[in-house]
mmCIF file of C-alpha atoms in Angstrom:
data_model
loop_
_atom_site.group_PDB
_atom_site.id
_atom_site.type_symbol
_atom_site.label_atom_id
_atom_site.label_comp_id
_atom_site.label_asym_id
_atom_site.label_seq_id
_atom_site.Cartn_x
_atom_site.Cartn_y
_atom_site.Cartn_z
ATOM 1 C CA MET A 1 6.288 -0.177 6.406
ATOM 2 C CA PRO A 2 5.360 -0.825 9.641
ATOM 3 C CA THR A 3 3.495 -3.725 10.893
ATOM 4 C CA GLU A 4 1.473 -4.758 14.027
ATOM 5 C CA THR A 5 0.145 -7.773 15.465
ATOM 6 C CA ILE A 6 -2.944 -7.930 16.860
ATOM 7 C CA THR A 7 -5.671 -10.158 18.077
ATOM 8 C CA ILE A 8 -9.327 -9.960 17.531
ATOM 9 C CA ALA A 9 -12.312 -10.991 19.908
ATOM 10 C CA THR A 10 -14.985 -13.570 18.429
ATOM 11 C CA ASP A 11 -18.022 -13.405 19.645
ATOM 12 C CA ALA A 12 -17.916 -17.042 19.506
ATOM 13 C CA GLY A 13 -15.051 -16.647 22.525
ATOM 14 C CA HIS A 14 -12.219 -17.511 20.672
ATOM 15 C CA GLU A 15 -9.472 -14.937 19.250
ATOM 16 C CA LEU A 16 -7.945 -14.452 15.842
ATOM 17 C CA THR A 17 -5.034 -12.841 14.980
ATOM 18 C CA GLY A 18 -3.588 -10.388 12.235
ATOM 19 C CA SER A 19 -1.107 -7.627 11.080
ATOM 20 C CA LEU A 20 -1.678 -4.442 10.213
ATOM 21 C CA GLU A 21 0.060 -2.951 8.299
ATOM 22 C CA MET A 22 0.383 0.936 9.010
ATOM 23 C CA PRO A 23 1.408 3.279 6.038
ATOM 24 C CA THR A 24 5.092 4.803 6.941
ATOM 25 C CA GLY A 25 3.130 8.123 7.217
ATOM 26 C CA LEU A 26 -0.252 9.889 8.062
ATOM 27 C CA VAL A 27 -3.484 7.490 7.450
ATOM 28 C CA ARG A 28 -5.760 8.075 5.235
ATOM 29 C CA GLY A 29 -8.182 5.475 5.993
ATOM 30 C CA ALA A 30 -8.151 1.139 7.019
ATOM 31 C CA ALA A 31 -9.176 -1.880 5.394
ATOM 32 C CA LEU A 32 -9.508 -5.319 5.723
ATOM 33 C CA PHE A 33 -8.502 -8.356 3.858
ATOM 34 C CA ALA A 34 -10.212 -11.659 3.833
ATOM 35 C CA HIS A 35 -7.841 -14.221 2.785
ATOM 36 C CA CYS A 36 -8.679 -17.580 0.352
ATOM 37 C CA PHE A 37 -9.850 -20.788 1.578
ATOM 38 C CA THR A 38 -7.758 -22.690 3.809
ATOM 39 C CA CYS A 39 -5.001 -19.794 3.232
ATOM 40 C CA THR A 40 -3.637 -17.603 5.686
ATOM 41 C CA LYS A 41 -2.665 -14.156 6.490
ATOM 42 C CA GLN A 42 0.537 -14.518 4.811
ATOM 43 C CA SER A 43 -0.398 -15.620 1.247
ATOM 44 C CA ARG A 44 0.864 -14.157 -1.469
ATOM 45 C CA ALA A 45 -2.303 -11.988 -1.965
ATOM 46 C CA ALA A 46 -2.484 -10.845 1.557
ATOM 47 C CA VAL A 47 0.895 -9.932 1.776
ATOM 48 C CA SER A 48 0.845 -7.961 -1.234
ATOM 49 C CA VAL A 49 -2.439 -6.461 -1.027
ATOM 50 C CA ALA A 50 -2.065 -5.027 2.559
ATOM 51 C CA ARG A 51 1.695 -3.671 1.591
ATOM 52 C CA ALA A 52 0.384 -1.903 -1.360
ATOM 53 C CA LEU A 53 -2.588 -0.370 0.363
ATOM 54 C CA SER A 54 -1.106 0.938 2.996
ATOM 55 C CA ARG A 55 1.696 2.386 0.972
ATOM 56 C CA GLU A 56 -1.268 4.820 -0.499
ATOM 57 C CA GLY A 57 -2.044 5.620 3.230
ATOM 58 C CA ILE A 58 -4.425 3.183 4.200
ATOM 59 C CA ALA A 59 -3.959 0.705 7.005
ATOM 60 C CA CYS A 60 -4.677 -2.625 6.540
ATOM 61 C CA LEU A 61 -5.449 -5.471 8.432
ATOM 62 C CA ARG A 62 -4.948 -8.814 7.336
ATOM 63 C CA PHE A 63 -5.953 -11.754 9.554
ATOM 64 C CA ASP A 64 -6.347 -15.638 9.985
ATOM 65 C CA PHE A 65 -9.764 -16.760 10.051
ATOM 66 C CA THR A 66 -11.174 -19.092 13.058
ATOM 67 C CA GLY A 67 -9.042 -22.753 12.961
ATOM 68 C CA LEU A 68 -6.346 -21.548 10.626
ATOM 69 C CA GLY A 69 -3.076 -19.933 10.988
ATOM 70 C CA GLY A 70 -2.131 -18.810 14.223
ATOM 71 C CA SER A 71 -6.413 -18.155 14.885
ATOM 72 C CA GLU A 72 -8.444 -19.956 17.766
ATOM 73 C CA GLY A 73 -11.723 -22.019 16.881
ATOM 74 C CA ASP A 74 -12.195 -24.758 14.804
ATOM 75 C CA PHE A 75 -11.889 -24.695 11.375
ATOM 76 C CA GLY A 76 -14.034 -27.639 10.117
ATOM 77 C CA ARG A 77 -17.333 -26.388 12.830
ATOM 78 C CA ALA A 78 -16.391 -23.164 11.133
ATOM 79 C CA GLY A 79 -17.846 -22.439 7.765
ATOM 80 C CA PHE A 80 -18.972 -19.668 5.860
ATOM 81 C CA ALA A 81 -21.359 -18.195 8.214
ATOM 82 C CA THR A 82 -17.980 -17.594 10.793
ATOM 83 C CA ASP A 83 -15.972 -16.575 8.155
ATOM 84 C CA VAL A 84 -18.632 -13.505 7.595
ATOM 85 C CA ALA A 85 -18.536 -13.390 11.406
ATOM 86 C CA ASP A 86 -15.177 -12.986 11.754
ATOM 87 C CA LEU A 87 -14.660 -10.294 9.397
ATOM 88 C CA VAL A 88 -17.555 -8.132 11.008
ATOM 89 C CA ALA A 89 -15.413 -8.638 14.261
ATOM 90 C CA ALA A 90 -12.692 -7.457 12.474
ATOM 91 C CA ALA A 91 -14.308 -4.600 10.465
ATOM 92 C CA GLU A 92 -15.551 -3.400 13.954
ATOM 93 C CA ASP A 93 -11.995 -3.275 15.931
ATOM 94 C CA LEU A 94 -10.316 -0.966 12.187
ATOM 95 C CA LEU A 95 -13.980 1.155 12.964
ATOM 96 C CA ARG A 96 -13.013 1.986 16.202
ATOM 97 C CA ARG A 97 -9.369 2.727 15.712
ATOM 98 C CA PHE A 98 -9.661 4.575 12.752
ATOM 99 C CA ALA A 99 -13.734 5.968 13.430
ATOM 100 C CA GLN A 100 -14.616 5.896 9.572
ATOM 101 C CA PRO A 101 -15.454 3.448 6.801
ATOM 102 C CA VAL A 102 -13.805 0.733 6.036
ATOM 103 C CA LEU A 103 -12.168 -1.101 2.655
ATOM 104 C CA MET A 104 -13.096 -4.223 2.754
ATOM 105 C CA VAL A 105 -11.047 -6.722 0.537
ATOM 106 C CA GLY A 106 -11.253 -10.378 -0.144
ATOM 107 C CA HIS A 107 -9.329 -13.505 -2.219
ATOM 108 C CA SER A 108 -11.272 -16.341 -3.839
ATOM 109 C CA LEU A 109 -13.469 -17.540 -0.755
ATOM 110 C CA GLY A 110 -12.052 -14.510 1.206
ATOM 111 C CA GLY A 111 -14.222 -12.471 -1.755
ATOM 112 C CA ALA A 112 -17.499 -13.928 -0.823
ATOM 113 C CA ALA A 113 -16.925 -13.438 2.379
ATOM 114 C CA VAL A 114 -16.600 -9.733 2.465
ATOM 115 C CA LEU A 115 -19.514 -9.691 -0.265
ATOM 116 C CA ALA A 116 -21.545 -11.589 2.746
ATOM 117 C CA ALA A 117 -20.564 -9.669 5.497
ATOM 118 C CA ALA A 118 -21.191 -5.673 4.396
ATOM 119 C CA ASP A 119 -24.857 -6.480 4.525
ATOM 120 C CA ASP A 120 -24.470 -7.943 8.582
ATOM 121 C CA LEU A 121 -21.560 -4.894 9.158
ATOM 122 C CA GLY A 122 -23.685 -1.757 7.954
ATOM 123 C CA PHE A 123 -23.714 -0.357 4.642
ATOM 124 C CA ASP A 124 -22.496 3.084 6.522
ATOM 125 C CA LYS A 125 -19.300 1.380 7.705
ATOM 126 C CA VAL A 126 -18.189 -0.048 4.465
ATOM 127 C CA ALA A 127 -15.828 2.573 1.735
ATOM 128 C CA ALA A 128 -16.184 0.389 -0.666
ATOM 129 C CA ILE A 129 -15.617 -3.660 -1.696
ATOM 130 C CA ALA A 130 -12.820 -5.222 -4.063
ATOM 131 C CA THR A 131 -13.021 -9.032 -4.722
ATOM 132 C CA ILE A 132 -10.081 -10.825 -6.438
ATOM 133 C CA GLY A 133 -11.379 -14.025 -7.836
ATOM 134 C CA ALA A 134 -14.250 -14.275 -5.984
ATOM 135 C CA PRO A 135 -17.179 -17.262 -6.521
ATOM 136 C CA SER A 136 -21.041 -16.407 -7.210
ATOM 137 C CA ASP A 137 -21.862 -19.641 -5.691
ATOM 138 C CA VAL A 138 -20.291 -20.538 -2.172
ATOM 139 C CA PRO A 139 -21.398 -24.054 -2.310
ATOM 140 C CA HIS A 140 -18.865 -24.188 -4.903
ATOM 141 C CA VAL A 141 -15.885 -24.392 -2.656
ATOM 142 C CA LEU A 142 -17.283 -28.167 -1.990
ATOM 143 C CA ALA A 143 -16.125 -29.398 -4.946
ATOM 144 C CA ARG A 144 -12.850 -28.260 -3.803
ATOM 145 C CA ILE A 145 -12.503 -30.852 -1.180
ATOM 146 C CA GLU A 146 -11.441 -34.495 -0.802
ATOM 147 C CA GLY A 147 -13.984 -36.513 1.081
ATOM 148 C CA ASP A 148 -17.553 -37.962 1.368
ATOM 149 C CA ILE A 149 -19.648 -35.218 1.752
ATOM 150 C CA ASP A 150 -22.159 -37.289 1.790
ATOM 151 C CA ALA A 151 -20.971 -39.819 4.450
ATOM 152 C CA ILE A 152 -20.430 -36.399 6.318
ATOM 153 C CA ARG A 153 -24.129 -35.356 6.019
ATOM 154 C CA GLU A 154 -25.239 -38.116 7.534
ATOM 155 C CA GLN A 155 -22.632 -39.276 10.155
ATOM 156 C CA GLY A 156 -22.469 -35.394 11.014
ATOM 157 C CA GLU A 157 -18.262 -35.744 11.111
ATOM 158 C CA GLY A 158 -15.352 -37.093 9.021
ATOM 159 C CA PRO A 159 -12.237 -36.405 7.363
ATOM 160 C CA VAL A 160 -11.538 -34.857 4.015
ATOM 161 C CA THR A 161 -9.008 -33.210 2.282
ATOM 162 C CA ILE A 162 -8.302 -29.765 1.347
ATOM 163 C CA GLY A 163 -5.134 -27.896 -0.455
ATOM 164 C CA GLY A 164 -3.628 -30.877 0.379
ATOM 165 C CA ARG A 165 -3.917 -30.682 3.719
ATOM 166 C CA ASP A 166 -6.445 -32.651 6.378
ATOM 167 C CA PHE A 167 -9.407 -31.510 8.371
ATOM 168 C CA SER A 168 -12.000 -32.626 9.871
ATOM 169 C CA LEU A 169 -15.337 -31.726 8.579
ATOM 170 C CA SER A 170 -18.848 -31.184 10.541
ATOM 171 C CA ARG A 171 -22.251 -31.626 8.955
ATOM 172 C CA GLU A 172 -22.156 -28.195 10.609
ATOM 173 C CA PHE A 173 -19.862 -26.501 8.103
ATOM 174 C CA ILE A 174 -21.611 -28.248 5.255
ATOM 175 C CA GLU A 175 -24.852 -26.679 5.757
ATOM 176 C CA ARG A 176 -23.216 -22.920 6.114
ATOM 177 C CA VAL A 177 -21.576 -23.489 3.011
ATOM 178 C CA GLU A 178 -24.954 -24.324 1.162
ATOM 179 C CA ALA A 179 -27.089 -22.274 2.643
ATOM 180 C CA THR A 180 -25.630 -18.593 1.080
ATOM 181 C CA ASP A 181 -27.337 -16.866 -2.098
ATOM 182 C CA LEU A 182 -24.480 -14.858 -2.684
ATOM 183 C CA LEU A 183 -26.197 -13.377 -5.642
ATOM 184 C CA GLU A 184 -28.812 -12.021 -3.509
ATOM 185 C CA GLU A 185 -26.139 -10.490 -0.760
ATOM 186 C CA VAL A 186 -24.713 -8.909 -3.693
ATOM 187 C CA GLY A 187 -28.017 -7.639 -4.907
ATOM 188 C CA LYS A 188 -28.419 -5.531 -1.935
ATOM 189 C CA LEU A 189 -24.823 -3.887 -1.347
ATOM 190 C CA ARG A 190 -24.924 0.014 -1.778
ATOM 191 C CA CYS A 191 -21.335 0.605 -1.731
ATOM 192 C CA PRO A 192 -18.683 0.880 -5.135
ATOM 193 C CA LEU A 193 -17.692 -2.494 -5.863
ATOM 194 C CA LEU A 194 -14.555 -3.865 -7.744
ATOM 195 C CA PHE A 195 -13.976 -7.414 -8.969
ATOM 196 C CA LEU A 196 -10.853 -8.559 -10.173
ATOM 197 C CA HIS A 197 -10.615 -11.732 -11.927
ATOM 198 C CA SER A 198 -8.422 -14.158 -14.190
ATOM 199 C CA PRO A 199 -10.086 -14.798 -17.308
ATOM 200 C CA THR A 200 -8.077 -18.311 -17.257
ATOM 201 C CA ASP A 201 -8.432 -18.949 -13.977
ATOM 202 C CA ASP A 202 -9.030 -22.540 -13.506
ATOM 203 C CA ILE A 203 -10.017 -22.914 -10.079
ATOM 204 C CA VAL A 204 -13.424 -20.505 -10.030
ATOM 205 C CA GLY A 205 -13.786 -19.413 -14.059
ATOM 206 C CA ILE A 206 -14.317 -16.519 -15.190
ATOM 207 C CA GLU A 207 -18.270 -17.007 -15.471
ATOM 208 C CA ASN A 208 -18.455 -16.247 -11.715
ATOM 209 C CA ALA A 209 -16.976 -12.431 -12.335
ATOM 210 C CA SER A 210 -19.670 -12.055 -15.211
ATOM 211 C CA ALA A 211 -22.523 -13.317 -12.585
ATOM 212 C CA LEU A 212 -21.164 -10.821 -9.999
ATOM 213 C CA PHE A 213 -20.650 -8.386 -12.180
ATOM 214 C CA GLY A 214 -24.385 -8.668 -13.524
ATOM 215 C CA ALA A 215 -25.957 -9.028 -9.554
ATOM 216 C CA ALA A 216 -24.262 -5.903 -8.205
ATOM 217 C CA ARG A 217 -25.618 -2.011 -8.395
ATOM 218 C CA HIS A 218 -23.439 0.814 -9.915
ATOM 219 C CA PRO A 219 -21.032 1.980 -9.291
ATOM 220 C CA LYS A 220 -18.808 -1.187 -10.259
ATOM 221 C CA SER A 221 -15.755 -1.736 -11.762
ATOM 222 C CA PHE A 222 -14.164 -4.758 -13.160
ATOM 223 C CA VAL A 223 -9.988 -5.351 -13.497
ATOM 224 C CA SER A 224 -8.964 -8.367 -15.835
ATOM 225 C CA LEU A 225 -5.680 -10.304 -14.043
ATOM 226 C CA GLU A 226 -4.816 -11.574 -17.709
ATOM 227 C CA GLY A 227 -2.456 -14.286 -17.529
ATOM 228 C CA ALA A 228 -2.740 -14.961 -13.464
ATOM 229 C CA ASP A 229 -3.820 -17.900 -11.596
ATOM 230 C CA HIS A 230 -6.035 -18.393 -8.892
ATOM 231 C CA LEU A 231 -4.000 -18.067 -5.589
ATOM 232 C CA LEU A 232 -1.535 -15.430 -7.694
ATOM 233 C CA LEU A 233 1.593 -17.093 -6.814
ATOM 234 C CA ASP A 234 3.123 -15.134 -9.612
ATOM 235 C CA HIS A 235 4.365 -12.233 -7.613
ATOM 236 C CA GLN A 236 3.966 -9.833 -10.649
ATOM 237 C CA SER A 237 0.772 -10.815 -10.565
ATOM 238 C CA ALA A 238 0.054 -10.698 -7.065
ATOM 239 C CA GLU A 239 2.072 -6.746 -7.117
ATOM 240 C CA PHE A 240 -0.882 -5.587 -10.297
ATOM 241 C CA ALA A 241 -3.919 -6.592 -8.396
ATOM 242 C CA ALA A 242 -2.397 -4.905 -5.339
ATOM 243 C CA GLY A 243 -1.717 -1.553 -7.774
ATOM 244 C CA MET A 244 -4.957 -1.623 -9.344
ATOM 245 C CA ILE A 245 -6.653 -1.786 -5.645
ATOM 246 C CA ALA A 246 -5.139 0.721 -4.173
ATOM 247 C CA ALA A 247 -4.991 3.178 -6.690
ATOM 248 C CA TRP A 248 -9.339 2.589 -7.106
ATOM 249 C CA ALA A 249 -9.690 2.496 -3.312
ATOM 250 C CA LYS A 250 -8.109 5.928 -2.785
ATOM 251 C CA ARG A 251 -10.968 7.589 -4.726
ATOM 252 C CA TYR A 252 -13.616 6.301 -1.865
ATOM 253 C CA LEU A 253 -11.075 7.009 1.189
ATOM 254 C CA PRO A 254 -9.987 11.123 0.804
ATOM 255 C CA LEU A 255 -7.984 13.114 2.227
ATOM 256 C CA ARG A 256 -8.325 14.008 5.531
ATOM 257 C CA ASP A 257 -9.665 17.338 6.488
ATOM 258 C CA ASP A 258 -6.994 17.564 9.486
ATOM 259 C CA TRP A 259 -4.066 16.754 7.103
ATOM 260 C CA PRO A 260 -1.882 19.496 7.090
ATOM 261 C CA LEU A 261 -1.289 21.603 3.514
ATOM 262 C CA PRO A 262 0.258 24.556 3.847
ATOM 263 C CA GLU A 263 -0.312 27.783 1.512
ATOM 264 C CA GLU A 264 4.268 27.943 1.716
ATOM 265 C CA GLY A 265 6.902 26.138 2.792
ATOM 266 C CA ILE A 266 6.400 22.349 4.142
ATOM 267 C CA VAL A 267 4.869 20.599 6.776
ATOM 268 C CA ALA A 268 6.511 17.242 8.502
ATOM 269 C CA LYS A 269 4.453 15.373 10.808
ATOM 270 C CA THR A 270 5.599 12.416 12.731
ATOM 271 C CA GLY A 271 4.018 8.576 10.976
ATOM 272 C CA HIS A 272 4.622 5.142 12.269
ATOM 273 C CA GLY A 273 7.647 3.289 12.284
ATOM 274 C CA LYS A 274 11.151 4.445 13.898
ATOM 275 C CA PHE A 275 11.434 7.189 11.629
ATOM 276 C CA GLY A 276 8.572 7.467 9.351
ATOM 277 C CA THR A 277 7.749 11.023 8.692
ATOM 278 C CA GLU A 278 4.692 12.543 6.093
ATOM 279 C CA VAL A 279 6.122 15.731 4.179
ATOM 280 C CA HIS A 280 3.333 17.896 2.895
ATOM 281 C CA THR A 281 3.191 21.273 0.391
ATOM 282 C CA SER A 282 0.023 23.182 -0.538
ATOM 283 C CA ASN A 283 -0.502 20.186 -3.449
ATOM 284 C CA HIS A 284 1.611 17.240 -2.756
ATOM 285 C CA SER A 285 2.346 14.630 0.011
ATOM 286 C CA PHE A 286 5.119 12.467 0.202
ATOM 287 C CA VAL A 287 7.730 9.824 3.229
ATOM 288 C CA ALA A 288 10.392 10.377 4.141
ATOM 289 C CA ASP A 289 12.330 7.893 6.180
ATOM 290 C CA GLU A 290 15.665 6.465 6.962
ATOM 291 C CA PRO A 291 17.137 2.714 5.900
ATOM 292 C CA ARG A 292 16.535 -0.574 7.483
ATOM 293 C CA SER A 293 20.268 -0.285 8.353
ATOM 294 C CA TYR A 294 19.563 2.768 10.256
ATOM 295 C CA GLY A 295 16.602 0.988 11.882
ATOM 296 C CA GLY A 296 14.233 2.951 9.655
ATOM 297 C CA ASP A 297 11.517 1.028 6.979
ATOM 298 C CA ASP A 298 13.245 2.765 3.991
ATOM 299 C CA SER A 299 9.972 3.691 2.866
ATOM 300 C CA GLY A 300 11.066 7.016 1.511
ATOM 301 C CA PRO A 301 13.883 9.155 0.958
ATOM 302 C CA THR A 302 16.162 10.039 4.153
ATOM 303 C CA PRO A 303 16.304 13.954 4.974
ATOM 304 C CA TYR A 304 19.600 13.480 2.976
ATOM 305 C CA ASP A 305 18.427 12.529 0.089
ATOM 306 C CA LEU A 306 16.173 15.312 -0.041
ATOM 307 C CA LEU A 307 18.909 18.074 0.472
ATOM 308 C CA ASN A 308 20.799 16.329 -2.281
ATOM 309 C CA ALA A 309 17.496 16.506 -4.223
ATOM 310 C CA ALA A 310 16.481 19.841 -3.964
ATOM 311 C CA LEU A 311 20.425 20.926 -4.732
ATOM 312 C CA GLY A 312 20.341 18.313 -7.939
ATOM 313 C CA THR A 313 16.564 19.578 -8.839
ATOM 314 C CA CYS A 314 17.121 22.939 -9.017
ATOM 315 C CA THR A 315 20.840 22.975 -10.136
ATOM 316 C CA ALA A 316 18.769 20.983 -13.426
ATOM 317 C CA MET A 317 15.804 23.277 -13.911
ATOM 318 C CA THR A 318 18.278 26.332 -13.469
ATOM 319 C CA MET A 319 20.729 25.083 -16.436
ATOM 320 C CA LYS A 320 17.293 23.789 -18.899
ATOM 321 C CA MET A 321 15.836 27.845 -18.180
ATOM 322 C CA TYR A 322 19.166 29.549 -19.344
ATOM 323 C CA ALA A 323 19.832 27.050 -22.569
ATOM 324 C CA ASP A 324 15.871 27.392 -23.385
ATOM 325 C CA ARG A 325 16.150 31.283 -22.792
ATOM 326 C CA LYS A 326 19.580 31.574 -25.285
ATOM 327 C CA GLY A 327 17.956 28.991 -27.517
ATOM 328 C CA TRP A 328 20.344 26.786 -27.182
ATOM 329 C CA PRO A 329 20.312 23.225 -28.521
ATOM 330 C CA LEU A 330 20.371 21.605 -25.121
ATOM 331 C CA GLU A 331 18.810 17.986 -24.866
ATOM 332 C CA GLY A 332 18.873 17.522 -21.261
ATOM 333 C CA VAL A 333 21.220 17.551 -18.079
ATOM 334 C CA THR A 334 22.036 14.716 -15.556
ATOM 335 C CA VAL A 335 23.385 15.650 -12.159
ATOM 336 C CA GLU A 336 24.651 13.876 -9.510
ATOM 337 C CA VAL A 337 24.737 14.804 -5.931
ATOM 338 C CA THR A 338 26.233 13.296 -2.988
ATOM 339 C CA HIS A 339 26.654 14.418 0.793
ATOM 340 C CA GLU A 340 30.123 14.189 2.718
ATOM 341 C CA ARG A 341 30.585 14.648 6.314
ATOM 342 C CA ASN A 342 33.985 14.599 6.397
ATOM 343 C CA HIS A 343 35.171 17.515 3.928
ATOM 344 C CA ALA A 344 38.122 18.318 5.654
ATOM 345 C CA ASP A 345 39.927 14.752 5.701
ATOM 346 C CA ARG A 346 40.776 15.514 1.778
ATOM 347 C CA CYS A 347 40.378 19.629 1.168
ATOM 348 C CA ASP A 348 43.281 21.936 1.505
ATOM 349 C CA HIS A 349 41.595 24.383 3.227
ATOM 350 C CA ALA A 350 40.624 23.130 6.125
ATOM 351 C CA GLU A 351 42.580 25.704 8.408
ATOM 352 C CA ALA A 352 40.498 28.421 7.657
ATOM 353 C CA MET A 353 37.456 27.189 9.728
ATOM 354 C CA ALA A 354 36.895 27.731 13.527
ATOM 355 C CA GLU A 355 38.114 25.021 16.133
ATOM 356 C CA GLY A 356 35.219 22.581 16.677
ATOM 357 C CA THR A 357 33.578 23.303 13.451
ATOM 358 C CA LYS A 358 32.860 20.337 11.009
ATOM 359 C CA MET A 359 33.566 20.546 7.646
ATOM 360 C CA GLN A 360 30.862 19.261 5.425
ATOM 361 C CA ALA A 361 30.229 19.116 1.096
ATOM 362 C CA LEU A 362 28.394 18.463 -1.377
ATOM 363 C CA ASN A 363 29.423 17.291 -4.754
ATOM 364 C CA ARG A 364 27.901 17.425 -7.430
ATOM 365 C CA ARG A 365 28.806 16.196 -10.707
ATOM 366 C CA ILE A 366 27.085 16.881 -13.909
ATOM 367 C CA ALA A 367 27.093 15.603 -17.577
ATOM 368 C CA VAL A 368 25.401 18.115 -20.502
ATOM 369 C CA HIS A 369 23.711 15.979 -23.572
ATOM 370 C CA GLY A 370 23.045 17.682 -26.785
ATOM 371 C CA ASP A 371 26.233 17.188 -29.821
ATOM 372 C CA ALA A 372 24.770 20.507 -31.204
ATOM 373 C CA LEU A 373 25.874 22.366 -28.320
ATOM 374 C CA ASP A 374 30.061 23.554 -28.936
ATOM 375 C CA ALA A 375 32.523 23.972 -25.854
ATOM 376 C CA ASP A 376 31.791 27.491 -25.342
ATOM 377 C CA GLN A 377 27.661 26.877 -24.899
ATOM 378 C CA ARG A 378 28.499 23.800 -22.538
ATOM 379 C CA ARG A 379 31.143 25.826 -20.694
ATOM 380 C CA ARG A 380 27.993 28.407 -20.012
ATOM 381 C CA ILE A 381 25.542 26.551 -18.925
ATOM 382 C CA ILE A 382 28.029 24.226 -16.803
ATOM 383 C CA GLU A 383 28.945 27.643 -15.196
ATOM 384 C CA ILE A 384 25.118 28.224 -14.190
ATOM 385 C CA ALA A 385 25.033 25.675 -12.724
ATOM 386 C CA ASP A 386 26.562 27.521 -9.334
ATOM 387 C CA LYS A 387 23.773 30.350 -10.477
ATOM 388 C CA CYS A 388 20.618 27.966 -9.188
ATOM 389 C CA PRO A 389 18.739 29.687 -6.467
ATOM 390 C CA VAL A 390 19.336 26.887 -3.752
ATOM 391 C CA HIS A 391 23.350 26.606 -4.682
ATOM 392 C CA ARG A 392 22.703 30.278 -3.525
ATOM 393 C CA THR A 393 20.588 29.217 -0.139
ATOM 394 C CA LEU A 394 23.474 26.774 0.824
ATOM 395 C CA GLU A 395 26.248 28.959 0.048
ATOM 396 C CA GLY A 396 24.947 32.203 1.566
ATOM 397 C CA GLU A 397 24.410 32.728 5.202
ATOM 398 C CA LEU A 398 21.531 31.062 5.821
ATOM 399 C CA HIS A 399 19.917 31.056 9.711
ATOM 400 C CA VAL A 400 17.183 28.801 11.077
ATOM 401 C CA HIS A 401 14.310 30.000 13.391
ATOM 402 C CA THR A 402 12.543 27.972 15.751
ATOM 403 C CA GLU A 403 9.620 28.612 17.449
ATOM 404 C CA SER A 404 7.090 26.751 19.722
ATOM 405 C CA THR A 405 3.191 26.755 18.215
ATOM 406 C CA ASP A 406 2.922 24.862 21.411
#
């Protein structure tokens, strides 16, 4: 998927850095991802969720909170309230660009932050909220800090270690964390909620998910991340969480009214990246692209893949329909189709072509499955492959007519 690097201006006067994962095709909505405590936008969960959402047509912004990763500011003086303000600033950027309510997703303390930010942002601007391993008690994070918290309260500042990294923490940071009543904030929410949590999370226990779920109003949902660790370091766990959020979110970010859904044929519209193109039929949508070796994002089949698929699928359907009509014991067929650009190099009828004409070919290999078929039945099923409608179209006299609709 195409990734844009963006900067977000904050009311505090510094800038945050973010990566916006854009769908290869058309955009059905936008999402904002808040990373875990002292993590960055490059965490496994952030990247997995953002890219899973973009595959579903949802642009997703993952960014670094104040003082972390590539963002400006002082993390040691920021605190939870600053994280919430950062989220509001980032969400406002997305709202200006995409002009529709935003999906909010947060991991660990980032999950608590998106829950708290929704009220500040305005419920009319939030499509839905999903959290992963979020604490129900924000001061819970102080237990993960190695340092003399009481001395910091007394002296105003002091050194600490968080997740193996050294920081200078301020009294303001601690006071802002302790001032948050998250369950009260959750009780005020008026948007769909999804809580994902591992029952074996040894950093933020499963009882936190129970408390959040109990405080929330409907519609609300819970997904158990069985076997996952708190940080979703395991690739499969991260992908599972990402896939569940993406599937759930589509309900709250419906297809836009201005998306093309033709009554016949297809409509292809340029998407994002170098070659990304969205294809719409009357009932389906999918993405076409080019491989990375051609400068594409490899997010969908190529145009020639689709051409090969048209012949292969029509061949398989025609053969099955014929066998079914005859009542023959066909168990299935396997059709392989490849495209050959310079067929004249290895054929014996190239001289019949007009000078300057490039001869191409589609090579089709077919396996007929069914031990109960006799030799004559197999022969007839193979012969009928040449009768498939797409085959006839490709080998017939085909004209392509183009007109401008500007």
